[in-house]
Coordinates of C-alpha atoms and ligand atoms in Angstrom, one line a residue:
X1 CA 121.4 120.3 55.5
X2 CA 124.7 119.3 53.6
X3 CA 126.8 122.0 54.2
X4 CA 128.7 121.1 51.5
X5 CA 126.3 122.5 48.8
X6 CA 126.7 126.2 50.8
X7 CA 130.7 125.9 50.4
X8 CA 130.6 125.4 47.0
X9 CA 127.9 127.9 46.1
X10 CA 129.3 130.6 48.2
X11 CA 133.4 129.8 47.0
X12 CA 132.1 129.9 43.0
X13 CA 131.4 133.6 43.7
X14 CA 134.6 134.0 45.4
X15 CA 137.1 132.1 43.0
X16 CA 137.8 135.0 40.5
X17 CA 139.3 137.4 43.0
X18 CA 141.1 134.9 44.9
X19 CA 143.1 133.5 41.7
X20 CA 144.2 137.2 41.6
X21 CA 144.8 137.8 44.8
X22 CA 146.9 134.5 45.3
X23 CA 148.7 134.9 42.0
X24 CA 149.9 139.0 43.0
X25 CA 150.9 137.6 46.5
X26 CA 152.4 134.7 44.5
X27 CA 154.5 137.8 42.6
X28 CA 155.1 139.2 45.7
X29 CA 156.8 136.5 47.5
X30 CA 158.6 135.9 44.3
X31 CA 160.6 139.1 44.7
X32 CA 161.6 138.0 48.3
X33 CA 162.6 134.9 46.7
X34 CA 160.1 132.9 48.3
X35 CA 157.7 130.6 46.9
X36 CA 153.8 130.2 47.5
X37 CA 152.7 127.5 47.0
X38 CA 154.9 125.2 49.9
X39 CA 153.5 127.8 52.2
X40 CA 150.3 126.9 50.9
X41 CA 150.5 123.3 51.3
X42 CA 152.2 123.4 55.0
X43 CA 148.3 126.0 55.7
X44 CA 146.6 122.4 54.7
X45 CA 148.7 120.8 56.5
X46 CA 148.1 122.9 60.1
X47 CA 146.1 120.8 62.7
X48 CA 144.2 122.4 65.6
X49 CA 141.7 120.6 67.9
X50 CA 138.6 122.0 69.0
X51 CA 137.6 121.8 72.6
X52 CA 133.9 120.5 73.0
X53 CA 133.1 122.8 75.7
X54 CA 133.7 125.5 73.4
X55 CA 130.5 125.1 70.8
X56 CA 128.0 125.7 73.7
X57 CA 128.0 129.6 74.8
X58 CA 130.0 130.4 77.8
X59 CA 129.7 132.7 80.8
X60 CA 131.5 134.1 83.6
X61 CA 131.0 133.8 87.3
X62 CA 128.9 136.4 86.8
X63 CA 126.1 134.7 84.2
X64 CA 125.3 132.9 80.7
X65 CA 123.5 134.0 78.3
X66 CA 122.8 130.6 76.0
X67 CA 122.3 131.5 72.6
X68 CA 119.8 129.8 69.9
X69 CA 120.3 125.8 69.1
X70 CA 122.8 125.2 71.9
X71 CA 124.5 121.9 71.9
X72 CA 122.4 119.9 74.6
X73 CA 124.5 116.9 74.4
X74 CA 128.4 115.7 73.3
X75 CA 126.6 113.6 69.7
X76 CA 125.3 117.8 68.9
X77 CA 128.7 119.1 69.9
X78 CA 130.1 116.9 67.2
X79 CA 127.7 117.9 64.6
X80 CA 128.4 121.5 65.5
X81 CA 132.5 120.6 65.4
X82 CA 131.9 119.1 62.0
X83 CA 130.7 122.1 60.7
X84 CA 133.2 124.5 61.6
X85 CA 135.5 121.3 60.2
X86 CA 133.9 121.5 56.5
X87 CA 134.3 125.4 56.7
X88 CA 137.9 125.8 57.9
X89 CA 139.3 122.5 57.1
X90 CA 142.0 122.2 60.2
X91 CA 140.4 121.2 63.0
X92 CA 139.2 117.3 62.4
X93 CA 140.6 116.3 66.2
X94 CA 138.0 117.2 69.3
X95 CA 139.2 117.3 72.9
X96 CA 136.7 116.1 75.1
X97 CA 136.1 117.3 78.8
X98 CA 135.1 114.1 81.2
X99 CA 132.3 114.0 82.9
X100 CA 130.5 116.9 80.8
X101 CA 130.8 114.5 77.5
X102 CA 131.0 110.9 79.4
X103 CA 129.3 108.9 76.4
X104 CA 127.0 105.7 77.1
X105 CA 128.8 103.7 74.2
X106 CA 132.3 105.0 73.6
X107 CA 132.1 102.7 70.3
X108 CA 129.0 104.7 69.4
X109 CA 130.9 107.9 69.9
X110 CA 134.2 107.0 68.4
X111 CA 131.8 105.8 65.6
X112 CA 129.8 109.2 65.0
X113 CA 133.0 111.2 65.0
X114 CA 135.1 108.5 62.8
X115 CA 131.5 108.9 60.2
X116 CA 132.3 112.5 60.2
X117 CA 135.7 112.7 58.9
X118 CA 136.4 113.5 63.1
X119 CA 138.5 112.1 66.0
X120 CA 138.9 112.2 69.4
X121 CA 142.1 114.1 70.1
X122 CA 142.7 114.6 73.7
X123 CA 140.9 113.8 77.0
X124 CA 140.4 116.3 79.8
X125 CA 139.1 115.4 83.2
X126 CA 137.5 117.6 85.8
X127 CA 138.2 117.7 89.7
X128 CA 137.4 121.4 89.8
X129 CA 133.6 120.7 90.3
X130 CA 131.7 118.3 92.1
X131 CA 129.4 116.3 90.4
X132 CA 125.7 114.7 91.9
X133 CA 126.0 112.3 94.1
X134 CA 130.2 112.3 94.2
X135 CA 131.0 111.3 97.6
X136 CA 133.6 113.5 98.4
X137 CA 134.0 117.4 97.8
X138 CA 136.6 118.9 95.7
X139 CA 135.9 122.3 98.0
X140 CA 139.2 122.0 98.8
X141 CA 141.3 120.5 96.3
X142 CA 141.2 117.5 94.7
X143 CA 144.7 115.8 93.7
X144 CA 146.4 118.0 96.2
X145 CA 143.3 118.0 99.0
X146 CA 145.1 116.8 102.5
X147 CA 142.9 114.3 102.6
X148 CA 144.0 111.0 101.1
X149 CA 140.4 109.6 100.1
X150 CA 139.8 112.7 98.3
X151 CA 143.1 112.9 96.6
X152 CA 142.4 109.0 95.5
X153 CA 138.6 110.1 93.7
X154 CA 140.2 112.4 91.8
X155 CA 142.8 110.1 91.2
X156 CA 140.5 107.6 89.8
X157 CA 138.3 110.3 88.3
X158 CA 141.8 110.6 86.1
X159 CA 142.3 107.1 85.9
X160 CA 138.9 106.3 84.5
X161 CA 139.4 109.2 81.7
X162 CA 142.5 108.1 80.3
X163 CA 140.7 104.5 79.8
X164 CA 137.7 105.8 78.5
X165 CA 140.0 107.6 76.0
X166 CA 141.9 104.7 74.9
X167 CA 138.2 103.5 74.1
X168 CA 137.7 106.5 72.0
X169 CA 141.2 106.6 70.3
X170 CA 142.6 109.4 72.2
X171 CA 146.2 109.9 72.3
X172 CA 146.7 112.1 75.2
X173 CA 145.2 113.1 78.3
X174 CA 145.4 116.5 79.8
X175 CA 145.1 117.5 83.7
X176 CA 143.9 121.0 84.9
X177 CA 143.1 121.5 88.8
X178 CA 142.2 124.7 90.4
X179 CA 144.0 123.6 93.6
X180 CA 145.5 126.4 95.7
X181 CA 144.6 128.9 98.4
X182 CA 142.6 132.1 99.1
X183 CA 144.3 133.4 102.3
X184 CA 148.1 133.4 103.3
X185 CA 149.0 130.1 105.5
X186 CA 145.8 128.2 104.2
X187 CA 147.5 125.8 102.0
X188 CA 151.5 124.6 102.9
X189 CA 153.4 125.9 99.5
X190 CA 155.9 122.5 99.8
X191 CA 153.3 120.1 100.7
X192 CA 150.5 120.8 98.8
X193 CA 152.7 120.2 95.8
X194 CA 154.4 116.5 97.2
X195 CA 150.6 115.5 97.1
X196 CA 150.8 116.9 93.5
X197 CA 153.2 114.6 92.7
X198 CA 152.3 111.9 94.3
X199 CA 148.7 112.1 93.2
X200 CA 150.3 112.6 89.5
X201 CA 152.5 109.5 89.4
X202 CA 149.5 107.0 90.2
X203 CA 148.2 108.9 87.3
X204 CA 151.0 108.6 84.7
X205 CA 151.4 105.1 85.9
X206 CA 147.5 104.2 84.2
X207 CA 149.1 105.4 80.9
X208 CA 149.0 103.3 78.1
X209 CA 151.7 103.0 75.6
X210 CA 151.9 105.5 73.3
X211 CA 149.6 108.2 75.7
X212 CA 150.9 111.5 76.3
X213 CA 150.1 113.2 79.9
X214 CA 149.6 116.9 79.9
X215 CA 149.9 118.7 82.8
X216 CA 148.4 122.6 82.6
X217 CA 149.5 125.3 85.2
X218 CA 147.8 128.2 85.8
X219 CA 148.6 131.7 87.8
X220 CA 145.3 131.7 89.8
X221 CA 141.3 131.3 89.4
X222 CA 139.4 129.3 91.2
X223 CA 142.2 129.9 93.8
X224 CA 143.0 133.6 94.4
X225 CA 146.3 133.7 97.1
X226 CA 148.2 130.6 95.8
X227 CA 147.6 127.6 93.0
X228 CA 149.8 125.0 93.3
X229 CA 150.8 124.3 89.6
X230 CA 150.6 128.1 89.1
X231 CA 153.9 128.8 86.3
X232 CA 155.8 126.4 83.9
X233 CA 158.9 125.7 86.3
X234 CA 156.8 124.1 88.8
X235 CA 155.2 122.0 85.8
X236 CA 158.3 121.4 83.8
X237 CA 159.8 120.3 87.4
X238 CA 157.1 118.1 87.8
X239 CA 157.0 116.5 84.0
X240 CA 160.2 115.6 84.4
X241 CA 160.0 114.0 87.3
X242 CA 157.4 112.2 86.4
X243 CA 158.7 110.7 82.6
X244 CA 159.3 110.6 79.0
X245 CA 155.4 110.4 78.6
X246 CA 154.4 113.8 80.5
X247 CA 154.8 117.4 79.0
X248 CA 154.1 120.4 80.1
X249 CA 151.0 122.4 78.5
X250 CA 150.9 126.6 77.8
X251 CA 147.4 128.1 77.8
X252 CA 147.9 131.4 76.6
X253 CA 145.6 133.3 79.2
X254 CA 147.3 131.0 82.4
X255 CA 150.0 133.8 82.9
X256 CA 150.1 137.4 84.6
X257 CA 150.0 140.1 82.5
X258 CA 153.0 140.9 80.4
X259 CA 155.0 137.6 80.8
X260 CA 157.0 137.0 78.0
X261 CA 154.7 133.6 76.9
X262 CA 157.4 133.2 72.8
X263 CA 159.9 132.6 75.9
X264 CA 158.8 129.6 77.6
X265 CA 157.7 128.4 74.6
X266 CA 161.0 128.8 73.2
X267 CA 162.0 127.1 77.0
X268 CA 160.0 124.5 77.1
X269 CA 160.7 123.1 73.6
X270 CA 164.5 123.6 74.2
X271 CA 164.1 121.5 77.4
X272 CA 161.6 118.8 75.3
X273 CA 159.0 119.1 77.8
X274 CA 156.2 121.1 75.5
X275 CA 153.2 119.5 75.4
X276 CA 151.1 121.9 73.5
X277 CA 149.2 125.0 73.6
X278 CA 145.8 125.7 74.6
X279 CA 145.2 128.8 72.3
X280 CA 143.1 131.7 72.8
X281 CA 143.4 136.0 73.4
X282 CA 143.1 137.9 76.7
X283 CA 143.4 141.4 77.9
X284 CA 143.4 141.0 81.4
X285 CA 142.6 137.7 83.3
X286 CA 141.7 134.0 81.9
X287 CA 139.5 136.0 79.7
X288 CA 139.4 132.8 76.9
X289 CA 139.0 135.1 74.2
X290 CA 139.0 134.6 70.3
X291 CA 143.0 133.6 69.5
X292 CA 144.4 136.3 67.8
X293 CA 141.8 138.9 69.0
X294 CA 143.4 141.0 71.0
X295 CA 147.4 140.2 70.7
X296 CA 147.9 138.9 67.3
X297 CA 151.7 140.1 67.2
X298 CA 152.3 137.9 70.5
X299 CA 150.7 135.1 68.7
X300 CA 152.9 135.3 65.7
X301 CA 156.0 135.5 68.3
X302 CA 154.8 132.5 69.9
X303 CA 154.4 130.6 66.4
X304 CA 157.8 131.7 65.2
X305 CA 159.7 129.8 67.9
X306 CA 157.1 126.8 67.3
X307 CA 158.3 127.2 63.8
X308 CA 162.0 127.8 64.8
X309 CA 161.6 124.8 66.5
X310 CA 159.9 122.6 63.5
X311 CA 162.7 123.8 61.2
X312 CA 166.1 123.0 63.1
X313 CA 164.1 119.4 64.0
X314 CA 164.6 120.1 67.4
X315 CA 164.7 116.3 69.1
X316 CA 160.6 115.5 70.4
X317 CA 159.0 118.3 69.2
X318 CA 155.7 117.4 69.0
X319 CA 153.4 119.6 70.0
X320 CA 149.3 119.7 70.1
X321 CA 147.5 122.2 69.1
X322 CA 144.1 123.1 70.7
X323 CA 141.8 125.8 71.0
X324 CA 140.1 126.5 74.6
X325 CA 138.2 129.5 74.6
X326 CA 134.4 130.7 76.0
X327 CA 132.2 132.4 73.9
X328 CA 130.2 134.5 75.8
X329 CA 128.9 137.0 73.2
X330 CA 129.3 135.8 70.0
X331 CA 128.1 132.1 67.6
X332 CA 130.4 129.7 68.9
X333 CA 131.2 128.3 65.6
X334 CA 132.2 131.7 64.1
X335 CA 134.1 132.2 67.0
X336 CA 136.2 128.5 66.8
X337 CA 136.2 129.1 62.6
X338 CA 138.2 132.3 63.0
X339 CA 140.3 131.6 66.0
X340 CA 141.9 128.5 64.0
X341 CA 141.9 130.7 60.8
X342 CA 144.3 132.9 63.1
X343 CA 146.5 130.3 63.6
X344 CA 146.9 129.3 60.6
X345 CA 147.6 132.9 59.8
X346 CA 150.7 133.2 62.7
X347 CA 151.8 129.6 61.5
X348 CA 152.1 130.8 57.6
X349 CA 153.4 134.0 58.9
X350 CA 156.2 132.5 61.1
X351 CA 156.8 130.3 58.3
X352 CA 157.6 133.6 55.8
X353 CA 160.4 134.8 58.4
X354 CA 163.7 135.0 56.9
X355 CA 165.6 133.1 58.8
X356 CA 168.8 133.6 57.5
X357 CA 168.5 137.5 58.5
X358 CA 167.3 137.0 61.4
X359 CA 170.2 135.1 62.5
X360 CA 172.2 137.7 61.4
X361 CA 170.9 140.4 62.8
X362 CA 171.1 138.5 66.0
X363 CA 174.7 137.4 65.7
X364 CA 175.5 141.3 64.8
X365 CA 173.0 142.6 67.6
X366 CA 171.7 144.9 65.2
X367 CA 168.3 145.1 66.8
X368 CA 166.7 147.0 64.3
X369 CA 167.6 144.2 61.5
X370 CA 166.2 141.7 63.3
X371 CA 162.9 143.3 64.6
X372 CA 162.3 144.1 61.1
X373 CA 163.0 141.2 59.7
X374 CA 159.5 139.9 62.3
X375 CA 157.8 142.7 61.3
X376 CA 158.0 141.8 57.5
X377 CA 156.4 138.9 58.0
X378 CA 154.1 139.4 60.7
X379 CA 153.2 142.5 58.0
X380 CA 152.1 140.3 55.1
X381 CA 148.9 139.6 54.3
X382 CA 148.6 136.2 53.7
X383 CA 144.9 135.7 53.7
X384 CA 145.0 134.4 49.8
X385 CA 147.3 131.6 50.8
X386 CA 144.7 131.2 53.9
X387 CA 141.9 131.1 51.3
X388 CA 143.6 129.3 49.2
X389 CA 144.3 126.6 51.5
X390 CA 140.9 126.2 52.3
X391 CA 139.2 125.7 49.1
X392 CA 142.1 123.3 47.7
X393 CA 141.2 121.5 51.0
X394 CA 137.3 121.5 50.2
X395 CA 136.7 123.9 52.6
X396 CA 135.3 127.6 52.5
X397 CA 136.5 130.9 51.1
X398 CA 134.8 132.5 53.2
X399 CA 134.1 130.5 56.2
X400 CA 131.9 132.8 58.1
X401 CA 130.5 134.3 55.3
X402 CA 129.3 130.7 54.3
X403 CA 128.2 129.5 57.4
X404 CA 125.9 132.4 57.8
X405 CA 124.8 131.7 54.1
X406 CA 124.1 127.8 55.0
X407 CA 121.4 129.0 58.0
X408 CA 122.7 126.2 60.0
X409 CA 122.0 128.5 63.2
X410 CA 118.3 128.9 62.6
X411 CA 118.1 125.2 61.7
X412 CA 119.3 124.2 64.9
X413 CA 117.4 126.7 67.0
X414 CA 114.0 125.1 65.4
X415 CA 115.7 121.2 66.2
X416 CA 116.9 122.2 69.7
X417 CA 114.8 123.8 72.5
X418 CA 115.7 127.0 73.9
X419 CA 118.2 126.9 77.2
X420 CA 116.6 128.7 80.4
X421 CA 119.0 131.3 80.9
X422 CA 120.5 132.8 84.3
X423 CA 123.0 129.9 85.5
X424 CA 126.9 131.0 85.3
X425 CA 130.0 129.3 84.8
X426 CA 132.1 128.3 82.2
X427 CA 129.7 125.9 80.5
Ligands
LRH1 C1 141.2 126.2 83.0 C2 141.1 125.6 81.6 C3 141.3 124.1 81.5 C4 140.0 123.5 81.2 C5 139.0 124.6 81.5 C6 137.7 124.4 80.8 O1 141.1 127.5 83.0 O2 141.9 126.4 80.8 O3 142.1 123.9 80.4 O4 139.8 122.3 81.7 O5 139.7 125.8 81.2
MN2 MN1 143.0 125.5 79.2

């Protein structure tokens, strides 16, 4: 199936409108003294990775309900990552999760993806489950377990990820552990987080040149009293003592409800210590929903001190974007297609604030000025520039619209077998 054939079909329909609808935005700018067609070029430019473990359908503790023509191995993640890739056009890089995509021939891998206009962008290793025939548990921790033999698996677990993904091309590596406590006096609060950073050190010491280390922290979940990299001052504390190479990275739904995530964005850059973002929407919990699904103003908040950031040159800001997300109830690909779309949309967005009133409305503390100056821009629909983007980029209109059209779905259900339902978990 060359999905290219669909994009084109499906965008020859569409073209008419869009020249209209690009052309009065285009207008519209132009009385706000802006021009289009930069912000236009800097929504080709966007990058966001997709996660791997994010094609397949995901559950909850509770069950998952696999959907037709899952991905059964990391070679059919790709193909379904190099779809949503020719549809959306901003998501080339693919962040693996180790052992769930450990390839036989890394060379074959880095091959398939490099064949598909793909690359490997960051590496992600797993001590929060134990795998067959591992000889210790992860039960109770892994780099922070009080047992030195465990801490040292996971340790090499690490290790043997960041080599692999020097194999594959990768440029960073990113560490989440579910390490913490259930019950009061369970795990000791100082200690447990020495071992952190003593595990962490043996870690960033197997980093080549030129490899970032990500560290993630998280409120709770798998741990539900204490986690010991639970907020970004324990993990900005810990990046910086460990070096230039390690940064600390934001998942969206990591936080308790209400905390003010634009801030320790706008923290973390100013301290040079962001690594990155794993993007996605919740309401509650870790919920890994769609980005921009159920807080799109927050994500345009967080996007306007990224783009704050990008425009003042603030020293070392680099960040990576990735998606990390479970899709329980809906197509995967749809799912990853119009979470990155979202992005985009917060990045252009951010990108149309005006900067200069902004300032000034800060400097005079005239509140209103200010919020309204956000509004304005979070308020303006730039879905033509979005479109616009895309098809310049040789991508789709319409992305969903045009994956549904291709019937790359059904194809896949009749290539790959049915999944037995009834397990749970993330993947
Ligand atoms: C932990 C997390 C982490 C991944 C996992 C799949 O909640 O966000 O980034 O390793 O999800
Ligand atoms: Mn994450």
């Amino acid at each position: 199936m060359v999905i290219r054939e669909f994009v084109d079909e499906h965008n020859r329909k569409a073209l008419e409108w869009l020249h209209q609808d690009y052309d009065h935005l285009g207008r519209q700018l132009r009385r706000r003294g802006v021009d289009i067609e930069p912000l236009t070029a800097r929504a080709m430019a966007f990058r966001v990775a997709v996660p791997s473990w994010g094609v397949g359908t995901g559950g909850t503790r509770f069950a998952r309900f696999p959907g037709p023509g899952e991905p059964r191995n990391v070679f059919e993640k790709l193909d379904d990552c190099d779809v949503i890739d020719k549809m959306v056009r901003v998501t080339p890089g693919i962040s693996l999760h180790i052992p769930w995509d450990e390839p036989e021939s890394p060379a074959e891998l880095k091959a398939y993806a490099a064949a598909r206009g793909l690359f490997i962008d960051s590496m992600n290793s797993n001590t929060f489950q134990d795998q067959p025939g591992q000889e210790r548990s992860y039960k109770f921790g892994s780099l922070t377990h009080t047992d030195a033999a465990v801490r040292a698996q996971a340790v090499e677990h690490n290790v043997h990820c960041i080599e692999l993904g020097k194999k594959l091309g990768a440029r960073s590596h990113t560490v989440w552990i579910g390490d913490g406590g259930n019950f009061p006096g369970q795990v000791h609060f100082r200690r447990a987080l020495e071992r952190y950073l003593e595990s962490l050190r043996a870690i960033y010491a197997a980093l080549p040149d030129g490899f970032r280390m990500f560290i993630e922290h998280k409120l709770c979940e798998p741990a539900f009293y204490s986690t010991v990299l639970n907020d970004w001052g324990t993990s900005y504390y810990c990046t910086r003592e460990l070096g230039p190479k390690a940064f600390s990275l934001v998942d969206l739904g990591h936080h308790a409800p209400n905390v003010n995530i634009e801030m320790i964005v706008a923290r973390l850059v100013q301290l040079g210590k962001l690594a990155g973002f794993h993007f996605n929407d919740s309401k509650y919990g870790d919920d890994d929903l769609d980005a921009g699904s159920i807080k799109p103003f927050q994500l345009f908040l967080v996007f306007n001190e990224l783009v704050d950031a990008e425009l003042e040159k603030v020293p070392g800001f680099d960040p990576a974007y990735m998606l990390d997300q479970s899709h329980n109830v809906t197509d995967p690909i749809e799912s990853l297609m119009t979470s990155a779309v979202e992005l985009v949309r917060a990045y252009v967005q951010a990108h149309l604030v005006d900067r200069a009133a902004l300032a000034e409305g800060q400097e005079r503390n005239d509140a209103v000025l200010a919020l309204a100056t956000l509004k304005q821009a979070f308020t303006t629909d730039v879905g033509p520039i979005l479109a616009m983007a895309r098809h310049r980029a040789g991508g789709a209109i319409d992305p969903v619209a045009a994956y549904r059209a291709s019937g790359y779905r059904r194809t896949k259900a009749g290539e790959r077998p049915a999944v037995a339902g009834g397990g749970a978990g993330i993947v």
